[in-house]
Coordinates of C-alpha atoms in Angstrom, one line a residue:
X1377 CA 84.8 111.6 85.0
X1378 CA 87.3 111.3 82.4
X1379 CA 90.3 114.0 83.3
X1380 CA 92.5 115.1 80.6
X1381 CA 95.6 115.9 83.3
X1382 CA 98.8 114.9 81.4
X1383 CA 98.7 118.6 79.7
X1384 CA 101.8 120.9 80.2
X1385 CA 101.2 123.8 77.3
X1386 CA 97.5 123.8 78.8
X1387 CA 96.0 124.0 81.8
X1388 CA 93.0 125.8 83.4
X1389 CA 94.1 128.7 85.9
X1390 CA 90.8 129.4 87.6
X1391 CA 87.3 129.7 87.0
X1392 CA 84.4 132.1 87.9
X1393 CA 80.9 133.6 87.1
X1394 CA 80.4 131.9 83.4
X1395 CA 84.1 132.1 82.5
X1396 CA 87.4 130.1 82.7
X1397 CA 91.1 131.6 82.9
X1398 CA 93.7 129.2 80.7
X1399 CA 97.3 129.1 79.7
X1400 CA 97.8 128.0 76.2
X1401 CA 101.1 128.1 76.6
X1402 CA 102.8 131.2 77.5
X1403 CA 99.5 132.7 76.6
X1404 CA 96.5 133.7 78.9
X1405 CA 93.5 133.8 77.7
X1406 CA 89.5 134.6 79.2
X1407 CA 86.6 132.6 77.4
X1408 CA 82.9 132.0 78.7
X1409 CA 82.4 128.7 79.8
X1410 CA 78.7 128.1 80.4
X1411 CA 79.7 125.3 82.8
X1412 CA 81.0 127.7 85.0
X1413 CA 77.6 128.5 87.6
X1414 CA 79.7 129.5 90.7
X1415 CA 80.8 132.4 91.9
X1416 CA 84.6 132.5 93.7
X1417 CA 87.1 135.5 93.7
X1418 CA 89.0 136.4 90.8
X1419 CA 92.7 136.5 92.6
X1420 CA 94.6 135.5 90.4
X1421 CA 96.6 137.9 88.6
X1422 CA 95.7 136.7 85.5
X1423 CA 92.2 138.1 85.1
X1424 CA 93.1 141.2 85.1
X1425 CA 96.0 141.0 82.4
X1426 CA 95.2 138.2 79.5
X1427 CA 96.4 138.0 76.4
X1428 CA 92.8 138.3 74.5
X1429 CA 89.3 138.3 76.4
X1430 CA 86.5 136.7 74.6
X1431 CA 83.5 139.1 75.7
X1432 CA 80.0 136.8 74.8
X1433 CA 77.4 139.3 73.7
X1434 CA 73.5 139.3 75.5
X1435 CA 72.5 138.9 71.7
X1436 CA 74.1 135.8 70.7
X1437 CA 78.1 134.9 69.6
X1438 CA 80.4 138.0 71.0
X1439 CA 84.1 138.8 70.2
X1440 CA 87.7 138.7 71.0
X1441 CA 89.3 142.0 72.9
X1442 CA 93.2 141.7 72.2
X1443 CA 95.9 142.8 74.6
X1444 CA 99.6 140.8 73.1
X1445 CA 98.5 137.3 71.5
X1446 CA 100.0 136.5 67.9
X1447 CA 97.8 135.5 65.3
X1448 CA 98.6 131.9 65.4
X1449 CA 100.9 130.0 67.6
X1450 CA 101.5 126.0 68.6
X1451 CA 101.3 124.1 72.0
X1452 CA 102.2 120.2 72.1
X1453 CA 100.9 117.6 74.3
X1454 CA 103.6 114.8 74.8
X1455 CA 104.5 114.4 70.8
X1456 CA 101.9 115.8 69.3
X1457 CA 102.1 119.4 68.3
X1458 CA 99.1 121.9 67.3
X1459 CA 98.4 125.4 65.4
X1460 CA 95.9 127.8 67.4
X1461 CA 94.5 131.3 67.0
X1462 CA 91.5 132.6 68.1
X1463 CA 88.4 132.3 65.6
X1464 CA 84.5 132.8 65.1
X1465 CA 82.9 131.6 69.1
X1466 CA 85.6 132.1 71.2
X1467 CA 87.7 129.0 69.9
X1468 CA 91.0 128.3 69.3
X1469 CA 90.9 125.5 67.1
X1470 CA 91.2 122.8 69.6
X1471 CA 89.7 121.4 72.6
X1472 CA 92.1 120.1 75.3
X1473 CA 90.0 117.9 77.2
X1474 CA 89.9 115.6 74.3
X1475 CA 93.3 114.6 75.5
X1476 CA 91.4 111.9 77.5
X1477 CA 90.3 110.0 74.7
X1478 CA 93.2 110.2 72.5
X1479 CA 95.0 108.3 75.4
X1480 CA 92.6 105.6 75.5
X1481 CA 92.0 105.1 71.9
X1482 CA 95.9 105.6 71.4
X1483 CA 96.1 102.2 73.7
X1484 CA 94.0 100.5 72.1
X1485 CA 96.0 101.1 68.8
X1486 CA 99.1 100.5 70.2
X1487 CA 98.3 97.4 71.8
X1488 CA 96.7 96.0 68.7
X1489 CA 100.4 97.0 66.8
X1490 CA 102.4 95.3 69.4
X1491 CA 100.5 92.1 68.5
X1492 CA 100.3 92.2 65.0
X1493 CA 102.6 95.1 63.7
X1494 CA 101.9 94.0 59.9
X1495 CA 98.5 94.5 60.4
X1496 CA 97.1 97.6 58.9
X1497 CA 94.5 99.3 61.7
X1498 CA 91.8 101.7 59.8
X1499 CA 90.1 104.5 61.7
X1500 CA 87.5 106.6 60.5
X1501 CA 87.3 110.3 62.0
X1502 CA 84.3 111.6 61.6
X1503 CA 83.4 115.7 62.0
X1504 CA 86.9 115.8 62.1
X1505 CA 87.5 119.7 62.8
X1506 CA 91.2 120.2 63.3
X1507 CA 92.5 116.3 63.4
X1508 CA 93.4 116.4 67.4
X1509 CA 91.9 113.0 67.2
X1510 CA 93.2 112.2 63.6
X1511 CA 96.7 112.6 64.6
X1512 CA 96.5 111.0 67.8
X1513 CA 95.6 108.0 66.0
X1514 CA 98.2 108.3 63.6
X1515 CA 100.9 108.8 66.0
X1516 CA 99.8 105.6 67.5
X1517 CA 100.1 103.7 64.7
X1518 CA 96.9 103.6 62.8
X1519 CA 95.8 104.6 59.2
X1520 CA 93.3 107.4 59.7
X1521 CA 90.7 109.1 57.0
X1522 CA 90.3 112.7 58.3
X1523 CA 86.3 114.0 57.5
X1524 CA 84.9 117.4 58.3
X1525 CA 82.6 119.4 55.8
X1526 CA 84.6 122.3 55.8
X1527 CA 87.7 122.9 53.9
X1528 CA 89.5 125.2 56.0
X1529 CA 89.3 122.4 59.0
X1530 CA 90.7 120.0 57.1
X1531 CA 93.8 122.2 55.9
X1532 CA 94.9 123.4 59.6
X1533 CA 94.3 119.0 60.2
X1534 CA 97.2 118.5 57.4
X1535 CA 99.5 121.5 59.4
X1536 CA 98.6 119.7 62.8
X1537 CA 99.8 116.5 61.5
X1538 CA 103.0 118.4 59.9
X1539 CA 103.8 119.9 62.7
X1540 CA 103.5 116.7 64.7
X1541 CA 105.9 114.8 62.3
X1542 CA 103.2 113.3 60.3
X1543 CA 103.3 114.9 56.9
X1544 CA 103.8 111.1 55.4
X1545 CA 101.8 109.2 57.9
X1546 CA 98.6 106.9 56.6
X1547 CA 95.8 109.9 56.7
X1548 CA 93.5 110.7 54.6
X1549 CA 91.9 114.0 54.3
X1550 CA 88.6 114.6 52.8
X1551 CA 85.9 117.3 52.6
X1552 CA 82.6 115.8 52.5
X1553 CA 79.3 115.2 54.3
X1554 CA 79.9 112.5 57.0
X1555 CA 76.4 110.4 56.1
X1556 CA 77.1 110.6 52.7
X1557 CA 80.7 109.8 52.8
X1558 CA 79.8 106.5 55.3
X1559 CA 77.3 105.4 52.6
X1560 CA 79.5 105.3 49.9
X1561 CA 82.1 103.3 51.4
X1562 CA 79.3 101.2 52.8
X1563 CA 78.7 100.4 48.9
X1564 CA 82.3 100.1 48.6
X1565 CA 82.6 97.9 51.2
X1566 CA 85.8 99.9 52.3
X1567 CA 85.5 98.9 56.3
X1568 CA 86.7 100.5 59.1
X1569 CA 88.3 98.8 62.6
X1570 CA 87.7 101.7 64.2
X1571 CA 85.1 105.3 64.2
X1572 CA 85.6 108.3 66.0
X1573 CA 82.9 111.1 65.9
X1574 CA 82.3 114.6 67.1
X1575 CA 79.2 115.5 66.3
X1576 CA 77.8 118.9 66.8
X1577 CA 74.6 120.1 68.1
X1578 CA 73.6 121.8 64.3
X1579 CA 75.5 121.9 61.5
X1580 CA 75.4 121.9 57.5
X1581 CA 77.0 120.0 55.1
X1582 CA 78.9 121.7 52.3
X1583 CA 75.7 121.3 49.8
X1584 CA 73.8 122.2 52.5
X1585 CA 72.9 119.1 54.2
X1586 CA 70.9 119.5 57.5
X1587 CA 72.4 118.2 60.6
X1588 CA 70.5 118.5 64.5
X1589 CA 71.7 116.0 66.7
X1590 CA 68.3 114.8 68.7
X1591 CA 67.1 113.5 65.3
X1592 CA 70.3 112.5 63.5
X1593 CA 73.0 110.5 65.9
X1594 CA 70.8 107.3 66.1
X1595 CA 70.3 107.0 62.3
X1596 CA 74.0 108.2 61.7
X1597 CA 75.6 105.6 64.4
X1598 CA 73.3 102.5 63.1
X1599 CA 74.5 103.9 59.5
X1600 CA 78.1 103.8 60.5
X1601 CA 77.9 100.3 62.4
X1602 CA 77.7 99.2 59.0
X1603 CA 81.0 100.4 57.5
X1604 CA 83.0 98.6 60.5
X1605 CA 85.3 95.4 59.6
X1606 CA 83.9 92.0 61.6
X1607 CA 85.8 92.7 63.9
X1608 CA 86.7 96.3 64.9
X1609 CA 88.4 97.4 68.2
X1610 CA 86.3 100.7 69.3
X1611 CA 83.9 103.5 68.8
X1612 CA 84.4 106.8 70.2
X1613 CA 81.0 108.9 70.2
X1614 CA 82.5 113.0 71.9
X1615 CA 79.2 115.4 72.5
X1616 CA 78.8 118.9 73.6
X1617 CA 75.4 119.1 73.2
X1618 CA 74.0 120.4 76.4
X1619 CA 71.7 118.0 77.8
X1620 CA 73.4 115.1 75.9
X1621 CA 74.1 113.5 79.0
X1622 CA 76.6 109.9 78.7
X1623 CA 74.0 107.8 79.2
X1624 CA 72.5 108.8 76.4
X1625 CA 76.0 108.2 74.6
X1626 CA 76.1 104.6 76.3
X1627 CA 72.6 103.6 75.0
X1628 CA 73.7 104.4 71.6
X1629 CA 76.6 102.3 71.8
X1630 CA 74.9 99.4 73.3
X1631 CA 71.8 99.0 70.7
X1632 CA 73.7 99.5 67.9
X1633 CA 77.5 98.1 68.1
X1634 CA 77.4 96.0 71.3
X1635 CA 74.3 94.0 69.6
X1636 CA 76.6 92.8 66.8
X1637 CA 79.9 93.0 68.1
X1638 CA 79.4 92.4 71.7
X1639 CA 82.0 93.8 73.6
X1640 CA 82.3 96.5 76.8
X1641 CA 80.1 100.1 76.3
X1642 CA 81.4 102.6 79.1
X1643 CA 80.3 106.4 79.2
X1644 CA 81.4 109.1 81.1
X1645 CA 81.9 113.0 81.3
X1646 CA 85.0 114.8 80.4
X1647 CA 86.6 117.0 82.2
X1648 CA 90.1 119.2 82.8
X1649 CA 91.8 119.8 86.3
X1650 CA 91.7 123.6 87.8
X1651 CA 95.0 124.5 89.1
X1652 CA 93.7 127.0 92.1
X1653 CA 91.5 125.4 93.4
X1654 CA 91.4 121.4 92.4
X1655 CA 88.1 121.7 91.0
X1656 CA 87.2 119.9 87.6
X1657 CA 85.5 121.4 84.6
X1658 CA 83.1 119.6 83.3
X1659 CA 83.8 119.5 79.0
X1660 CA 81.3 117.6 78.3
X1661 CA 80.4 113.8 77.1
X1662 CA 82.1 110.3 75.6
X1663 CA 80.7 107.5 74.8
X1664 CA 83.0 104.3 74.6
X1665 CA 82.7 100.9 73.0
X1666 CA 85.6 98.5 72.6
X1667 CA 86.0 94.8 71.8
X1668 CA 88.2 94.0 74.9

């Protein structure tokens, strides 16, 4: 498993019966966590006095119960800085696990630089949600386009990267349906050295573009092994689809990018530390190719 551990703002506390106890900085907060099967005691202080208390409901979705959490606030990790608040599904608008692949992509980049610090290095962030991954990249050095169909995404991306130093870095923002997008620069022949996705289980696109994941990530990651330069450094395939497992993520990888480019496929799960008890949450799924 790949642990996201170099996190100081963050951190799971403890976890029990479907939920998890986290710090987001000095902020506590409850969520459901369908992980979370086991059943330990609840003695840290914490459950009993969070910040906010996402309550899933036996119906579908659920809501937030507040006690004393702002409506937006920022956490870093190393030099990168983000905005959260607490939104529709119990999410704060970013997902700290992810950490894990920002440092190995962030590598990668840097590496590359170091040999060849003239050389422009393209990535291509695909369901981009709130540019975690976008301004990794960028802070490593690379020239990023930032994709996600919705708007509002896309603008807390552009504060992340403000807040993070990069209001002038190489990134690209754009509102658009990923397949769509890829097949135009496809015909462009605008190429990529780099693709990162996160695509979700179901989605829509903003004209209404249908999007389920069993049907659509082959097609999509044979469509987008076509926008890549000759040769590109990685591919970064993130899932939460329950049932997803990373083998599935490694197959992928291996028919459709290692075939032309060659290079090494690796997949794993993703996971953060819990500080009471040294378990690790499982946070679902990555899928890794790279030319080296």
């Amino acid at each position: 498993m790949w642990i996201a551990d170099g996190w100081k703002d963050y951190e799971v506390i403890d976890t029990s019966t479907g939920e998890k106890l986290e710090r987001w900085g000095k902020y506590t907060l409850v969520r459901p966590d369908p992980q979370v099967l086991w059943e330990t005691p609840k003695t840290h202080g914490g459950w009993k006095k969070p910040n906010a208390h996402y309550h899933r409901s036996n119906k579908g979705g659920g809501e937030w119960e507040f006690f004393d959490l702002p409506k937006q606030w920022q956490i870093k990790y190393k030099d990168l800085s983000f905005n959260l608040q607490p939104f529709s599904f119990k999410h704060t608008g970013l997902f700290p696990e992810q950490a894990a692949n920002w440092e190995w992509f962030g590598d990668i980049i840097r590496k590359q630089k170091a040999k060849n610090p003239g050389k422009e290095i393209k990535v291509l962030n695909l369901f981009a949600y709130t540019g975690g991954a976008t301004i990794a990249a960028a802070k490593a050095g690379a020239s990023v386009t930032h994709l996600d169909a919705s708007k509002g995404m896309v603008t807390w991306a552009k504060e992340n990267a403000a807040l993070s130093g990069l209001s002038e870095a190489p990134i690209r923002y754009i509102v658009d349906d990923c397949g769509k997008f890829v097949e135009r620069e496809i015909r462009r022949e605008n190429f990529y050295d780099a693709i990162i996705m996160d695509p979700p289980s179901y989605g829509r696109g903003p004209k209404g573009e249908i999007w389920k994941i069993e049907d659509s990530i082959h097609p999509f990651v044979k469509l987008c092994s076509q926008v890549l330069t000759k040769e590109p450094l990685f591919f970064l395939i993130n899932s939460y689809t329950t049932g997803l497992q990373p083998a599935v993520l490694a197959y992928l990888l291996g028919i459709e990018i290692s075939s032309l480019y060659g290079g090494t496929v690796i997949a794993d799960e993703v996971g953060l530390p819990v500080s009471s008890n040294n378990l690790i949450l499982p946070c679902g799924a990555s899928g890794r190719w790279s030319s080296l």
